[in-house]
mmCIF file of C-alpha atoms in Angstrom:
data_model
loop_
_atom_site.group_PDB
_atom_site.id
_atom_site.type_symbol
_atom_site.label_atom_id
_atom_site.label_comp_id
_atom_site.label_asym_id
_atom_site.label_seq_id
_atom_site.Cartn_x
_atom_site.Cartn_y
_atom_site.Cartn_z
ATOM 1 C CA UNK A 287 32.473 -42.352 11.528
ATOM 2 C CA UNK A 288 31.666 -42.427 15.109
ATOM 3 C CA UNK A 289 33.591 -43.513 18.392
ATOM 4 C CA UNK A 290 31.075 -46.648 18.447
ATOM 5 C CA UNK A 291 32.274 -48.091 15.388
ATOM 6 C CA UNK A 292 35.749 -47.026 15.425
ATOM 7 C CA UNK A 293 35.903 -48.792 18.905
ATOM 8 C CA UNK A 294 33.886 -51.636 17.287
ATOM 9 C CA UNK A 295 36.557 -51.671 14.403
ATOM 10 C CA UNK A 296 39.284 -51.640 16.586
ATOM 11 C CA UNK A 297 37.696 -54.687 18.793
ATOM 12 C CA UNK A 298 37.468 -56.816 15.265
ATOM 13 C CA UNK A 299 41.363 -55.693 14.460
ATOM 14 C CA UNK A 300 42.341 -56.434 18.353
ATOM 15 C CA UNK A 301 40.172 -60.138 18.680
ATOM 16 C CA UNK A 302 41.996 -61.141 15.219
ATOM 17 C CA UNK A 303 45.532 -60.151 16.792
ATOM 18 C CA UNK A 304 44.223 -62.076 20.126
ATOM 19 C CA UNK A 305 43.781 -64.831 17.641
ATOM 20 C CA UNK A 306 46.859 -65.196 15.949
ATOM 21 C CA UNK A 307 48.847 -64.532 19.737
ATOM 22 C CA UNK A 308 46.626 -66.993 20.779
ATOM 23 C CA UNK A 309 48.380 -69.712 18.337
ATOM 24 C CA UNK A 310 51.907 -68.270 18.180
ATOM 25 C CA UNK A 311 52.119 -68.723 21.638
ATOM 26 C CA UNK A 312 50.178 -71.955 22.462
ATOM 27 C CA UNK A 313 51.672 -73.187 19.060
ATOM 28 C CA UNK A 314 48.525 -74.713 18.878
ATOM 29 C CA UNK A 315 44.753 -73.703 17.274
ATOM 30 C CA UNK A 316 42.771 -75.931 19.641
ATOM 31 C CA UNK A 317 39.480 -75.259 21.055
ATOM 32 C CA UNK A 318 39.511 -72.753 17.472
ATOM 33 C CA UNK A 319 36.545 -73.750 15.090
ATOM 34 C CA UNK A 320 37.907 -74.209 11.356
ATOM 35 C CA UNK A 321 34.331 -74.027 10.036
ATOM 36 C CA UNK A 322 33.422 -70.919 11.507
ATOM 37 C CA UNK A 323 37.287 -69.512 10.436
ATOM 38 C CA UNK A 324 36.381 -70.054 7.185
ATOM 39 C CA UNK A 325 33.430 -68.905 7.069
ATOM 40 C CA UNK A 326 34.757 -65.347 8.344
ATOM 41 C CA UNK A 327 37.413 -65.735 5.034
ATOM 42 C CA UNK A 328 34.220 -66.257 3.187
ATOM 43 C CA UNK A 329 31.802 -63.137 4.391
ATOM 44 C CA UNK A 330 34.820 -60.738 3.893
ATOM 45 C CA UNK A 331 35.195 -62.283 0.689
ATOM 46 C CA UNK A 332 31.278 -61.907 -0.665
ATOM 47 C CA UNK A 333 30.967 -58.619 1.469
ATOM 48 C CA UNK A 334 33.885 -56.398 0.594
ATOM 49 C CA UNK A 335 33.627 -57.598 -3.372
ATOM 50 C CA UNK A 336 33.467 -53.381 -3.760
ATOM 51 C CA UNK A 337 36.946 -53.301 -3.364
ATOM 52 C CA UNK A 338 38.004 -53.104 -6.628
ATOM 53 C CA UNK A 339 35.288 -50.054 -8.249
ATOM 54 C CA UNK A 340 34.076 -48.701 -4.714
ATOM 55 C CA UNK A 341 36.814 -46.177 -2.945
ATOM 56 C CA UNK A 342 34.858 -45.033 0.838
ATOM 57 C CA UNK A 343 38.247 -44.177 2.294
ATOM 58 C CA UNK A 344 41.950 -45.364 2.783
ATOM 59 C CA UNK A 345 40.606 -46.339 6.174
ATOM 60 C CA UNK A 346 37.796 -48.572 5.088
ATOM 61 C CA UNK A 347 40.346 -49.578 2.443
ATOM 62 C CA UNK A 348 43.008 -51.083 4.714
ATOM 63 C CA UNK A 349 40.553 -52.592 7.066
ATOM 64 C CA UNK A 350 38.822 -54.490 3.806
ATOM 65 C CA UNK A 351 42.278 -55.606 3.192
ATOM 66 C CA UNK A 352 43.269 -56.515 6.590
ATOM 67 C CA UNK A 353 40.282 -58.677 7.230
ATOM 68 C CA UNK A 354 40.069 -60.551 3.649
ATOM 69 C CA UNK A 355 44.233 -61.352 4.130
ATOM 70 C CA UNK A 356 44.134 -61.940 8.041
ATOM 71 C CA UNK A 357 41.414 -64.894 7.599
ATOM 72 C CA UNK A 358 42.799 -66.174 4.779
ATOM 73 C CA UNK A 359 46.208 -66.093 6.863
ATOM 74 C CA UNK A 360 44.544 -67.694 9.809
ATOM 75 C CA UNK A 361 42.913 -70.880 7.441
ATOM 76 C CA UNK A 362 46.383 -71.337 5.964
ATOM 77 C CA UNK A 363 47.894 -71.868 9.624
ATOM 78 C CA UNK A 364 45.048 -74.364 10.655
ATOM 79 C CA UNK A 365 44.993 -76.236 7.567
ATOM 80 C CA UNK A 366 49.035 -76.621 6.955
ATOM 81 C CA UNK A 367 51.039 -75.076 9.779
ATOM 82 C CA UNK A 368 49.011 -76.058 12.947
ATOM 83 C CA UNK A 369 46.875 -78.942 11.211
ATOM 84 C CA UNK A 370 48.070 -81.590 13.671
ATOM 85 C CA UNK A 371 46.669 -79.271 16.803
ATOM 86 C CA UNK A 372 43.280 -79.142 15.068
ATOM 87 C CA UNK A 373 40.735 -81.894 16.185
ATOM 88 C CA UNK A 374 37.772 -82.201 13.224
ATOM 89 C CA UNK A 375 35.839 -84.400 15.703
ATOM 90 C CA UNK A 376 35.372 -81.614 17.735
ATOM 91 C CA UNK A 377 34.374 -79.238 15.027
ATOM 92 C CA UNK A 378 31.108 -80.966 13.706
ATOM 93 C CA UNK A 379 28.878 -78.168 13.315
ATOM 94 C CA UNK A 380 26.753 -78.109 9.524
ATOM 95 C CA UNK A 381 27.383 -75.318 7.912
ATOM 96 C CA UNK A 382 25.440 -76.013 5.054
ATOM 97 C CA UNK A 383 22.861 -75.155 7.633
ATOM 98 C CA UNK A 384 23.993 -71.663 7.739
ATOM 99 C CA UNK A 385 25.247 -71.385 3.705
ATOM 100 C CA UNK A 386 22.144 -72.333 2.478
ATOM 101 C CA UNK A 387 19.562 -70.087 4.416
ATOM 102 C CA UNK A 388 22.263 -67.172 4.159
ATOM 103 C CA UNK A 389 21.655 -67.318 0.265
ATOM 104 C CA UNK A 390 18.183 -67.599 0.522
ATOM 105 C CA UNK A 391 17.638 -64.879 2.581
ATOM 106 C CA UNK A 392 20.217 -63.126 0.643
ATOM 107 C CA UNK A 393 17.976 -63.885 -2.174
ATOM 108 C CA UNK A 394 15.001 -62.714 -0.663
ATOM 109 C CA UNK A 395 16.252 -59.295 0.982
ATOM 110 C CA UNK A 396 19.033 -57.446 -0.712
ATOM 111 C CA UNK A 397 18.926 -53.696 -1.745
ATOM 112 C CA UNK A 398 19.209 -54.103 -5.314
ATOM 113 C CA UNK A 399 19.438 -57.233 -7.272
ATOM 114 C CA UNK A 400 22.683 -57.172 -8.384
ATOM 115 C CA UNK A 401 25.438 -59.707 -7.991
ATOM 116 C CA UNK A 402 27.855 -57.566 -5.689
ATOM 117 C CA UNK A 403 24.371 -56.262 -3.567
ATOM 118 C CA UNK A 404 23.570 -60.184 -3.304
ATOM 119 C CA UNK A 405 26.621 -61.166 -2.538
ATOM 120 C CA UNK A 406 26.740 -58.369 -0.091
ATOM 121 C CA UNK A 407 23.294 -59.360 2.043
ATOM 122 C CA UNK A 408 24.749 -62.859 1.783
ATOM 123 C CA UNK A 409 27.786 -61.821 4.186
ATOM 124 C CA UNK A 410 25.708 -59.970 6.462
ATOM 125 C CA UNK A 411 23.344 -62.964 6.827
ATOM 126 C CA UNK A 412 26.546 -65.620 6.757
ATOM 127 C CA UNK A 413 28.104 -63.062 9.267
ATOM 128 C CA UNK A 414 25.375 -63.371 11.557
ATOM 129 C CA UNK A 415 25.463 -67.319 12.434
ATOM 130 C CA UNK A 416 29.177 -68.067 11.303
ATOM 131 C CA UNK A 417 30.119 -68.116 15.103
ATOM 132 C CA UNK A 418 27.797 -71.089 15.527
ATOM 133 C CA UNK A 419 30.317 -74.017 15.199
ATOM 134 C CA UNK A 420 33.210 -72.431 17.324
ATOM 135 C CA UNK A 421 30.358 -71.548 20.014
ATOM 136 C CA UNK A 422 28.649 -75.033 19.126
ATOM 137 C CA UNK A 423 32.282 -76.748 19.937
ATOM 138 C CA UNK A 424 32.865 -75.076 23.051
ATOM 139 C CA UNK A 425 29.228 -76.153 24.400
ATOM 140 C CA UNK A 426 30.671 -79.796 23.226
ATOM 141 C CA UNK A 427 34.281 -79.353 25.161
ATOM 142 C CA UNK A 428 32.562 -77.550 28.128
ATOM 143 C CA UNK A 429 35.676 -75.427 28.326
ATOM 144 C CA UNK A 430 37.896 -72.934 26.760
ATOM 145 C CA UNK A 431 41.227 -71.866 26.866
ATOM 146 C CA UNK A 432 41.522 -68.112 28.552
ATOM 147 C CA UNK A 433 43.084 -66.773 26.051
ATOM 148 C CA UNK A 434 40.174 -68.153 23.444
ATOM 149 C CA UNK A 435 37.582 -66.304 25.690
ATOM 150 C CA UNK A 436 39.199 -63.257 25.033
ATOM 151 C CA UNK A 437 38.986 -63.612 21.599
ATOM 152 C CA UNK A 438 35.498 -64.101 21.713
ATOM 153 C CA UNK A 439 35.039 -61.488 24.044
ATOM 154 C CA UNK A 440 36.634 -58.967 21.426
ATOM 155 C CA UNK A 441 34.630 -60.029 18.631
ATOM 156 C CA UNK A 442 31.353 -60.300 20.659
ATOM 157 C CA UNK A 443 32.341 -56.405 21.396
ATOM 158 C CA UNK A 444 32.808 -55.564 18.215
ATOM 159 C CA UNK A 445 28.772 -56.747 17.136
ATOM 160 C CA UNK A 446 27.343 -54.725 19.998
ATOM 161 C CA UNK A 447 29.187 -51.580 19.514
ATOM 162 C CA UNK A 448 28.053 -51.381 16.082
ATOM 163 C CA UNK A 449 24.242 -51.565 17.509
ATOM 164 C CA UNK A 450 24.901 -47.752 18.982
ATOM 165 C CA UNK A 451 26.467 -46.828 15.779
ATOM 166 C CA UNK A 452 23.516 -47.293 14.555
ATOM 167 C CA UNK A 453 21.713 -45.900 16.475
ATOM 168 C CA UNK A 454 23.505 -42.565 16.437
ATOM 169 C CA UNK A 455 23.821 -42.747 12.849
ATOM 170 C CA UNK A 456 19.687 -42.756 12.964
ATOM 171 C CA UNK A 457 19.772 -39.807 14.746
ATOM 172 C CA UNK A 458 22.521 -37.935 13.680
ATOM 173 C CA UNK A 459 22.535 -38.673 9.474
ATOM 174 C CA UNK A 460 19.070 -40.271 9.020
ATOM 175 C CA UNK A 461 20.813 -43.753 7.952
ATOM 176 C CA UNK A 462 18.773 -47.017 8.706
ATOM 177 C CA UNK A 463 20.137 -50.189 6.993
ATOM 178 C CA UNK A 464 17.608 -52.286 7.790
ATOM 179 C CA UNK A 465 19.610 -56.082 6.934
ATOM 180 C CA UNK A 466 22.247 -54.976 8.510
ATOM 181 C CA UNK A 467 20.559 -53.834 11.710
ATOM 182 C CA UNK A 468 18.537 -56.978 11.670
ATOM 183 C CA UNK A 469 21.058 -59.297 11.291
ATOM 184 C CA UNK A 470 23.522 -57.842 13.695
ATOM 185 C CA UNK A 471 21.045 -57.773 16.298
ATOM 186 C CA UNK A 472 20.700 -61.363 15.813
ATOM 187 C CA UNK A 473 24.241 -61.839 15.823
ATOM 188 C CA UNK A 474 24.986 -60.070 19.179
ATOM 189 C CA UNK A 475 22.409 -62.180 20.719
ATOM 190 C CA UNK A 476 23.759 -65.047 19.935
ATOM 191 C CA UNK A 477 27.093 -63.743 22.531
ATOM 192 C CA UNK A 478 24.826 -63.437 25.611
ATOM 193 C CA UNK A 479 25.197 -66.803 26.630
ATOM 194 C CA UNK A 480 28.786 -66.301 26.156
ATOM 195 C CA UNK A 481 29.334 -62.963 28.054
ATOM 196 C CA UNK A 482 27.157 -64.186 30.969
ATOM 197 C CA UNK A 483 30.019 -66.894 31.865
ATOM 198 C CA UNK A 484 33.000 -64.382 30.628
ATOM 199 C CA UNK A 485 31.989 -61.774 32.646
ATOM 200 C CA UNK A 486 31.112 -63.936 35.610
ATOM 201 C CA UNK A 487 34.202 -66.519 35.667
ATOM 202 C CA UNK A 488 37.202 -65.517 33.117
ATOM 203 C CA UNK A 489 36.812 -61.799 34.063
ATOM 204 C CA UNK A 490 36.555 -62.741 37.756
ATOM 205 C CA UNK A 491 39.787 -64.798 37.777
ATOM 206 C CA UNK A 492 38.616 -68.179 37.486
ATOM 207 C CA UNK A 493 38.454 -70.922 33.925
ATOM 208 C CA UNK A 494 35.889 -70.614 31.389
ATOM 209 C CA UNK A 495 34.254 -73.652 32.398
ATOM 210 C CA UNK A 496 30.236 -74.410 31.319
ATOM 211 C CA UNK A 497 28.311 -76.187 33.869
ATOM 212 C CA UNK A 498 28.197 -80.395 32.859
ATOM 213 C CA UNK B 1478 25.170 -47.464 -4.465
ATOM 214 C CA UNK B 1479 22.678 -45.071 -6.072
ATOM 215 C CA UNK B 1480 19.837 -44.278 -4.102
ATOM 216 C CA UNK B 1481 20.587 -47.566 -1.832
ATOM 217 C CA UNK B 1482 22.079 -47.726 1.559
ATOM 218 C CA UNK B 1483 25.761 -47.048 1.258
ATOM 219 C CA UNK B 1484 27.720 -49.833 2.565
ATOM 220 C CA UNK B 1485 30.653 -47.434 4.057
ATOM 221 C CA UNK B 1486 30.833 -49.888 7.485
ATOM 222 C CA UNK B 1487 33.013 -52.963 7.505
#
């Protein structure tokens, strides 16, 4: 363990707690993608399969947890609690687009070819691109509510901290993972657009706001 | 894993 991914850890933990503030106190999940909420439930679901033979550490352990019962948590209160606040029309994005080439690649690139070790590439893959519909929907609204930036603020810091990690780790243990370098690299790319109008707008005082 | 990349990050 090193400071980059603990604070990368601890960015994941604080944009879910953004998240759920965000619709306790707006009583409201709008301008929050349902597809790409469940496909979070889903990659902790295929990824952290290892759960029940694999013990890393009580740490690892209750982060596994947390993230498989907080998304599950958070589809619950879209689909029943909050369903009314939740627009579908909005939230349009294929993700069959992103299942299927996930599992193909997942097929194709794995460590060993084993069900869990599938299952496990799968996530990273899925991982990767399962922000596309909620950024896909905010391109559609053209705006986001402040507190929604922040929440993909946190979870955009929590991809490129782990890119240091890994780098350290290279240097310090020796460890490459190639997938999951690859496909987090790809994922914190996909933020830049993102961060570009977070840091230069919401962080500056002003809306989130996309230019028409 | 044996011999495979560990998966000890979350």
């Amino acid at each position: 363990m090193n400071l980059f991914r603990l604070f990368g850890d601890l960015s994941h933990l604080a944009s879910i707690i953004i998240l759920l503030q965000k619709i306790r106190s707006t009583r409201s999940c709008r301008g929050i993608s349902f597809k790409t909420q469940a496909l979070y439930a889903t990659v902790f679901i295929t990824r952290y399969l290892d759960l029940f033979y694999d013990w890393v550490s009580l740490y690892n352990f209750t982060m596994k947890v947390f993230f498989i019962a907080s998304s599950c948590y958070i589809l619950y209160l879209m689909r029943y609690k909050y369903r009314p606040t939740h627009d579908p029309s909005i939230d349009t994005f294929r993700v069959e687009y992103l299942l299927g080439p996930s599992a193909v690649l997942a097929l194709l690139f794995h460590y060993r070819f084993t069900v869990p070790e599938v299952f496990w590439s799968f996530s990273i893959f899925l991982e990767a691109v399962a922000i596309l519909p909620q950024l896909f929907m905010l391109q559609r609204t053209g705006e986001a509510e402040t507190i929604t930036t922040h929440y993909l603020a946190a979870l955009g810091a929590y991809r490129a901290l782990y890119i240091p990690n890994w780098i350290y780790r290279y240097f310090t243990e020796d460890m490459v993972d190639p997938i999951a370098v690859t496909a987090g690299i790809v994922q914190t790319a996909l933020y830049l657009d993102f961060f570009y109008v977070y840091f230069t707008k919401v962080l500056q005082g002003q809306k989130f706001e996309l230019p028409a | 894993g044996s011999g495979t990349v560990p998966h000890d990050e979350l």
